[in-house]
Amino acid sequence: MKEHTTQGDVYILAIESSCDETAASVVKNGREVCSNVISSQIALHTQYGGVVPEIASRKHIEKINQVIEAALSEADMALDDMTAIAVTYGPGLVGPLLVGVAEAKALAYAAGKPLIGVHHIEGHVSANFIENPDLEPPFVCLIVSGGHTHLVIVRDYGEFEIIGRTRDDAAGEAFDKVARAVGLGYPGGPKIDKAAREGDPHAMEFPRARVGDNPFDFSFSGLKSSVLNYINHAKMTGERINVADLAASFQNAVVEVLVSRTVDAAGQYGFTKVAIAGGVASNTALREGMGEACRKAGLSLYYPSPILCTDNAAMIGAAAYYEYRNGARAGWDLNAVPNLKLGER
């Protein structure tokens, strides 16, 4: 085993199992990834058109020890070298979350290490710290994933103020539903992104919803319904649907709303730094659109590599480091909280 530890370094073994990825990572001082191992179940769930919680839970149980061993081995470290054990405890699917929480508690107890419970969405935000050493709070962050669309001010590490949220479907959810309706299949986000590259983003005009009482809130159900109506109408009249044009036009409508709200928020609140986080943050049109808008507005834009946008444990290790530094420790009664809200502890 290599001699790693210099005085004061914090090594965190992080575990993530909130949905259909079993992941473990060793993270040094919140920003340096020593290992990042992900076992994906996408192929398994694709045949069902979405994640089946019971199957996901069983797969996590099968894989979790192997993934943790691989993460320690890749970092060339042992459990005893870790400063603390961290785990996602919410939000997510209750069965998968419980597998990770039980594993983390067992390891922390056996090794006599502190246990840190991490909020999954705070993990996504913290993914930005890994590859951007100059990024420090405060900044505006757009969080876009299958289950969440939030606009937040990151006041400090682990301190969030939500200024906008979706009133109905999350952006990722809308991607999945439209992809399924147009026959692209699961997972919807990457499939729409790929198809859209061949299409005309202005071929069809879909609505962009404004939410009256909060300029920073989102609503995607009207847009989704409009696309589904278009598809149904085409099927009824025997009209051929240009899938690439439809994907590009739908994606353009989503991206335009996400970008404009985020840039407006940075301007209104007086921030010069903007970050994006979550699975949909790997969408190429969103990255390009946000990049262009931020350049025009004189804002600095940050986002993680695609592998750190989708669920992974490195982001959990990054978030856990700042929790650890702030003195946060979980008890042996730590439990899975599937509906954990952002900012809740």
Coordinates of C-alpha atoms in Angstrom, one line a residue:
M1 CA 0.0 0.0 0.0
K2 CA 1.4 3.4 -1.0
E3 CA 2.1 6.0 1.6
H4 CA -0.5 8.7 0.8
T5 CA -1.3 10.6 3.8
T6 CA 0.2 13.9 4.5
Q7 CA -0.8 15.7 7.6
G8 CA -4.3 17.2 7.3
D9 CA -5.4 15.5 4.1
V10 CA -9.0 14.2 4.1
Y11 CA -9.8 11.1 2.2
I12 CA -13.4 10.2 1.8
L13 CA -14.8 6.9 0.6
A14 CA -18.2 7.8 -1.0
I15 CA -21.1 5.6 -2.0
E16 CA -23.9 6.5 -4.4
S17 CA -26.9 4.2 -5.1
S18 CA -29.9 6.5 -5.4
C19 CA -31.2 5.2 -8.7
D20 CA -29.7 2.7 -11.2
E21 CA -26.0 3.3 -10.8
T22 CA -23.9 1.6 -8.1
A23 CA -21.0 3.9 -7.6
A24 CA -18.0 4.3 -5.2
S25 CA -15.2 6.8 -5.2
V26 CA -12.2 7.9 -3.1
V27 CA -11.9 11.7 -3.0
K28 CA -9.1 13.7 -1.5
N29 CA -9.8 17.1 0.1
G30 CA -13.0 17.5 -1.8
R31 CA -11.5 18.2 -5.2
E32 CA -9.1 15.5 -6.2
V33 CA -10.6 12.2 -7.4
C34 CA -8.4 9.2 -6.6
S35 CA -10.9 6.7 -8.1
N36 CA -14.4 6.8 -9.5
V37 CA -16.1 3.4 -10.2
I38 CA -19.6 3.2 -11.7
S39 CA -21.6 0.1 -12.4
S40 CA -24.5 1.2 -14.6
Q41 CA -27.8 -0.7 -15.0
I42 CA -29.0 1.1 -18.1
A43 CA -28.9 -2.0 -20.3
L44 CA -31.0 -3.9 -17.7
H45 CA -33.7 -1.3 -17.4
T46 CA -33.9 -0.3 -21.1
Q47 CA -36.1 -3.4 -21.9
Y48 CA -38.7 -2.0 -19.4
G49 CA -38.5 1.5 -20.8
G50 CA -37.4 3.0 -17.4
V51 CA -36.0 2.1 -14.0
V52 CA -37.7 -0.8 -12.1
P53 CA -37.0 -0.1 -8.4
E54 CA -37.0 -3.7 -7.2
I55 CA -34.6 -4.8 -10.0
A56 CA -32.4 -1.8 -9.3
S57 CA -32.2 -2.7 -5.5
R58 CA -31.3 -6.3 -6.2
K59 CA -28.5 -5.2 -8.6
H60 CA -27.1 -2.8 -6.1
I61 CA -26.9 -5.6 -3.5
E62 CA -25.0 -7.7 -6.0
K63 CA -22.6 -5.0 -7.1
I64 CA -21.9 -2.7 -4.1
N65 CA -19.1 -4.7 -2.5
Q66 CA -17.3 -5.2 -5.8
V67 CA -17.6 -1.5 -6.7
I68 CA -16.3 -0.4 -3.3
E69 CA -13.3 -2.8 -3.5
A70 CA -12.6 -1.6 -7.0
A71 CA -12.7 2.1 -5.9
L72 CA -10.2 1.4 -3.0
S73 CA -8.0 -0.7 -5.3
E74 CA -8.0 2.0 -8.0
A75 CA -7.0 4.6 -5.4
D76 CA -4.4 2.1 -4.1
M77 CA -5.7 2.6 -0.6
A78 CA -7.3 0.6 2.2
L79 CA -10.5 1.3 4.3
D80 CA -8.2 2.2 7.2
D81 CA -6.7 5.0 5.2
M82 CA -10.1 6.8 4.8
T83 CA -10.9 9.8 7.0
A84 CA -14.7 9.2 6.7
I85 CA -17.3 7.2 4.8
A86 CA -20.0 9.2 2.9
V87 CA -23.3 8.0 1.4
T88 CA -26.2 9.4 -0.5
Y89 CA -29.3 9.1 1.8
G90 CA -31.8 11.0 -0.4
P91 CA -33.6 11.9 -2.6
G92 CA -34.0 8.8 -4.8
L93 CA -35.6 5.4 -4.9
V94 CA -36.1 4.1 -1.4
G95 CA -34.8 0.5 -2.1
P96 CA -31.6 1.5 -3.9
L97 CA -30.9 4.3 -1.2
L98 CA -31.3 1.7 1.6
V99 CA -28.7 -0.6 0.0
G100 CA -26.1 2.3 0.0
V101 CA -27.0 3.5 3.5
A102 CA -26.8 0.1 5.1
E103 CA -23.4 -0.6 3.4
A104 CA -22.0 2.8 4.5
K105 CA -23.1 2.3 8.1
A106 CA -21.6 -1.2 8.2
L107 CA -18.3 0.0 6.8
A108 CA -18.1 3.1 9.1
Y109 CA -19.0 1.0 12.2
A110 CA -16.5 -1.8 11.3
A111 CA -13.7 0.6 10.5
G112 CA -14.5 3.1 13.4
K113 CA -14.8 6.0 10.9
P114 CA -17.2 9.0 10.9
L115 CA -20.3 8.6 8.7
I116 CA -21.5 11.5 6.6
G117 CA -25.0 11.5 4.9
V118 CA -25.0 13.5 1.6
H119 CA -27.9 15.0 -0.2
H120 CA -27.9 13.7 -3.8
I121 CA -28.7 17.1 -5.4
E122 CA -26.0 18.8 -3.4
G123 CA -23.7 16.2 -4.8
H124 CA -24.6 17.2 -8.3
V125 CA -23.8 20.8 -7.5
S126 CA -20.5 19.8 -5.9
A127 CA -19.4 17.9 -9.1
N128 CA -18.5 21.4 -10.3
F129 CA -15.8 21.8 -7.7
I130 CA -13.9 18.7 -8.9
E131 CA -12.6 20.0 -12.2
N132 CA -12.8 23.8 -11.5
P133 CA -10.3 24.6 -8.8
D134 CA -11.1 28.3 -9.1
L135 CA -14.8 27.9 -8.4
E136 CA -15.8 29.0 -5.0
P137 CA -19.3 30.1 -3.7
P138 CA -21.3 32.2 -4.1
F139 CA -22.7 31.5 -7.6
V140 CA -25.9 30.7 -9.4
C141 CA -26.5 27.0 -10.2
L142 CA -29.0 25.5 -12.6
I143 CA -29.8 21.9 -11.5
V144 CA -31.3 19.8 -14.2
S145 CA -31.9 16.0 -13.9
G146 CA -34.6 13.4 -14.4
G147 CA -36.4 14.3 -11.2
H148 CA -35.3 17.9 -10.5
T149 CA -35.2 21.3 -12.2
H150 CA -34.0 23.9 -9.7
L151 CA -32.4 27.3 -9.9
V152 CA -30.4 28.0 -6.8
I153 CA -28.0 30.4 -5.3
V154 CA -25.0 28.5 -3.7
R155 CA -24.3 30.9 -0.9
D156 CA -21.6 28.8 0.6
Y157 CA -20.5 25.1 0.6
G158 CA -23.6 23.2 1.6
E159 CA -25.7 26.4 1.8
F160 CA -28.4 26.8 -0.9
E161 CA -31.2 29.2 -1.5
I162 CA -33.8 28.0 -4.1
I163 CA -35.0 30.9 -6.3
G164 CA -36.8 28.8 -8.9
R165 CA -38.1 25.3 -9.4
T166 CA -40.3 23.4 -11.8
R167 CA -44.1 23.5 -11.1
D168 CA -44.7 20.2 -12.8
D169 CA -42.4 17.9 -14.9
A170 CA -38.6 18.2 -14.5
A171 CA -36.7 18.8 -17.7
G172 CA -35.2 15.3 -17.8
E173 CA -38.6 13.8 -17.2
A174 CA -40.0 15.7 -20.3
F175 CA -37.0 14.4 -22.3
D176 CA -37.8 10.8 -21.3
K177 CA -41.5 11.1 -22.1
V178 CA -41.0 12.8 -25.5
A179 CA -38.3 10.3 -26.4
R180 CA -40.6 7.4 -25.6
A181 CA -43.5 8.9 -27.5
V182 CA -41.5 9.4 -30.7
G183 CA -40.0 5.9 -30.5
L184 CA -36.4 6.8 -29.5
G185 CA -36.6 4.8 -26.3
Y186 CA -34.8 5.0 -22.9
P187 CA -32.8 6.8 -21.6
G188 CA -34.5 9.8 -23.3
G189 CA -32.0 12.6 -22.7
P190 CA -29.0 11.2 -24.6
K191 CA -31.3 9.9 -27.4
I192 CA -33.0 13.3 -28.0
D193 CA -29.6 15.0 -27.8
K194 CA -28.2 12.7 -30.5
A195 CA -31.3 12.9 -32.8
A196 CA -31.4 16.7 -32.5
R197 CA -28.0 17.1 -34.0
E198 CA -29.4 16.1 -37.3
G199 CA -32.5 18.3 -37.1
D200 CA -33.6 21.9 -37.5
P201 CA -34.3 23.5 -34.1
H202 CA -36.7 26.0 -35.7
A203 CA -38.7 23.4 -37.8
M204 CA -41.6 23.5 -35.3
E205 CA -42.5 26.1 -32.8
F206 CA -43.4 24.7 -29.3
P207 CA -44.5 26.9 -26.4
R208 CA -42.2 28.3 -23.7
A209 CA -44.2 28.6 -20.5
R210 CA -43.8 31.6 -18.2
V211 CA -44.9 31.1 -14.6
G212 CA -46.7 34.3 -13.6
D213 CA -45.8 34.8 -9.9
N214 CA -42.1 33.8 -10.1
P215 CA -39.9 34.7 -13.1
F216 CA -37.4 32.0 -12.2
D217 CA -39.9 29.0 -11.9
F218 CA -40.2 26.5 -14.7
S219 CA -43.1 24.5 -16.3
F220 CA -42.5 21.8 -18.9
S221 CA -45.9 20.0 -18.9
G222 CA -47.4 22.4 -21.5
L223 CA -44.4 21.9 -23.8
K224 CA -44.5 18.1 -23.3
S225 CA -48.3 18.1 -24.1
S226 CA -47.8 20.2 -27.1
V227 CA -45.2 17.8 -28.5
L228 CA -47.4 14.7 -27.7
N229 CA -50.4 16.4 -29.4
Y230 CA -48.2 17.1 -32.5
I231 CA -47.2 13.4 -32.6
N232 CA -50.8 12.1 -32.1
H233 CA -52.1 14.5 -34.8
A234 CA -49.4 13.3 -37.2
K235 CA -50.3 9.7 -36.5
M236 CA -54.0 10.3 -37.0
T237 CA -53.5 12.1 -40.3
G238 CA -50.9 9.7 -41.6
E239 CA -48.3 12.4 -41.7
R240 CA -44.6 11.4 -41.5
I241 CA -42.8 12.8 -38.5
N242 CA -39.3 14.1 -39.0
V243 CA -37.9 12.7 -35.7
A244 CA -34.7 14.8 -35.9
D245 CA -36.6 18.1 -36.5
L246 CA -39.0 17.2 -33.7
A247 CA -36.2 16.4 -31.3
A248 CA -34.3 19.5 -32.2
S249 CA -37.3 21.8 -31.9
F250 CA -38.4 20.3 -28.5
Q251 CA -34.8 20.4 -27.2
N252 CA -34.5 24.0 -28.3
A253 CA -37.6 25.0 -26.4
V254 CA -36.3 23.4 -23.2
V255 CA -32.8 24.9 -23.5
E256 CA -34.1 28.4 -24.3
V257 CA -36.1 28.5 -21.1
L258 CA -33.4 27.0 -18.9
V259 CA -30.7 29.4 -20.3
S260 CA -32.8 32.6 -20.2
R261 CA -34.0 32.0 -16.6
T262 CA -30.5 31.2 -15.4
V263 CA -28.8 34.2 -17.1
D264 CA -31.6 36.5 -15.9
A265 CA -31.2 35.3 -12.3
A266 CA -27.4 35.9 -12.4
G267 CA -28.1 39.4 -13.6
Q268 CA -30.9 40.2 -11.1
Y269 CA -29.0 38.8 -8.1
G270 CA -25.6 40.3 -9.2
F271 CA -23.6 37.2 -9.6
T272 CA -20.8 36.8 -12.2
K273 CA -20.5 33.0 -11.9
V274 CA -23.0 30.4 -13.2
A275 CA -22.8 26.6 -12.9
I276 CA -25.0 23.8 -14.3
A277 CA -25.4 20.4 -12.6
G278 CA -27.3 17.1 -13.0
G279 CA -27.8 14.6 -15.7
V280 CA -29.2 17.0 -18.3
A281 CA -26.1 19.3 -17.7
S282 CA -24.3 16.9 -20.1
N283 CA -26.8 17.9 -22.9
T284 CA -24.7 19.4 -25.7
A285 CA -27.3 22.0 -26.8
L286 CA -27.7 23.2 -23.2
R287 CA -23.9 23.6 -22.8
E288 CA -23.6 25.4 -26.0
G289 CA -26.6 27.7 -25.4
M290 CA -25.6 28.5 -21.9
G291 CA -22.0 29.1 -23.0
E292 CA -23.1 31.6 -25.6
A293 CA -25.5 33.4 -23.3
C294 CA -22.9 33.7 -20.5
R295 CA -20.3 35.0 -22.9
K296 CA -22.8 37.7 -24.1
A297 CA -23.7 38.6 -20.5
G298 CA -20.0 38.6 -19.3
L299 CA -20.6 35.6 -17.0
S300 CA -18.2 32.8 -16.2
L301 CA -19.7 29.4 -16.8
Y302 CA -18.8 26.1 -15.1
Y303 CA -20.0 22.6 -15.7
P304 CA -18.6 19.1 -15.0
S305 CA -17.4 16.5 -17.5
P306 CA -20.3 14.3 -18.8
I307 CA -19.2 11.4 -16.6
L308 CA -19.6 13.7 -13.5
C309 CA -23.0 15.0 -14.6
T310 CA -24.7 11.6 -14.4
D311 CA -24.9 9.8 -11.1
N312 CA -21.5 9.1 -9.6
A313 CA -19.9 8.8 -6.2
A314 CA -17.1 11.4 -6.8
M315 CA -19.6 14.2 -6.6
I316 CA -20.8 12.7 -3.3
G317 CA -17.3 12.6 -2.0
A318 CA -16.8 16.3 -3.0
A319 CA -20.0 17.3 -1.1
A320 CA -19.1 15.2 1.9
Y321 CA -15.7 16.9 2.3
Y322 CA -17.4 20.2 2.9
E323 CA -19.9 18.6 5.2
Y324 CA -17.1 17.0 7.1
R325 CA -15.2 20.3 7.4
N326 CA -18.3 21.9 8.8
G327 CA -18.5 19.3 11.5
A328 CA -21.5 17.3 10.1
R329 CA -21.6 13.7 11.2
A330 CA -24.5 11.2 10.8
G331 CA -25.6 8.8 13.6
W332 CA -26.2 5.1 13.3
D333 CA -29.9 6.0 12.9
L334 CA -29.2 7.5 9.4
N335 CA -32.0 6.4 7.1
A336 CA -33.0 6.7 3.5
V337 CA -35.2 9.8 2.8
P338 CA -36.6 9.3 -0.7
N339 CA -38.2 12.7 -0.9
L340 CA -35.5 14.7 0.8
K341 CA -35.8 18.4 -0.2
L342 CA -32.8 20.6 -1.2
G343 CA -31.5 22.3 1.8
E344 CA -33.0 19.8 4.3
R345 CA -30.8 18.0 6.7

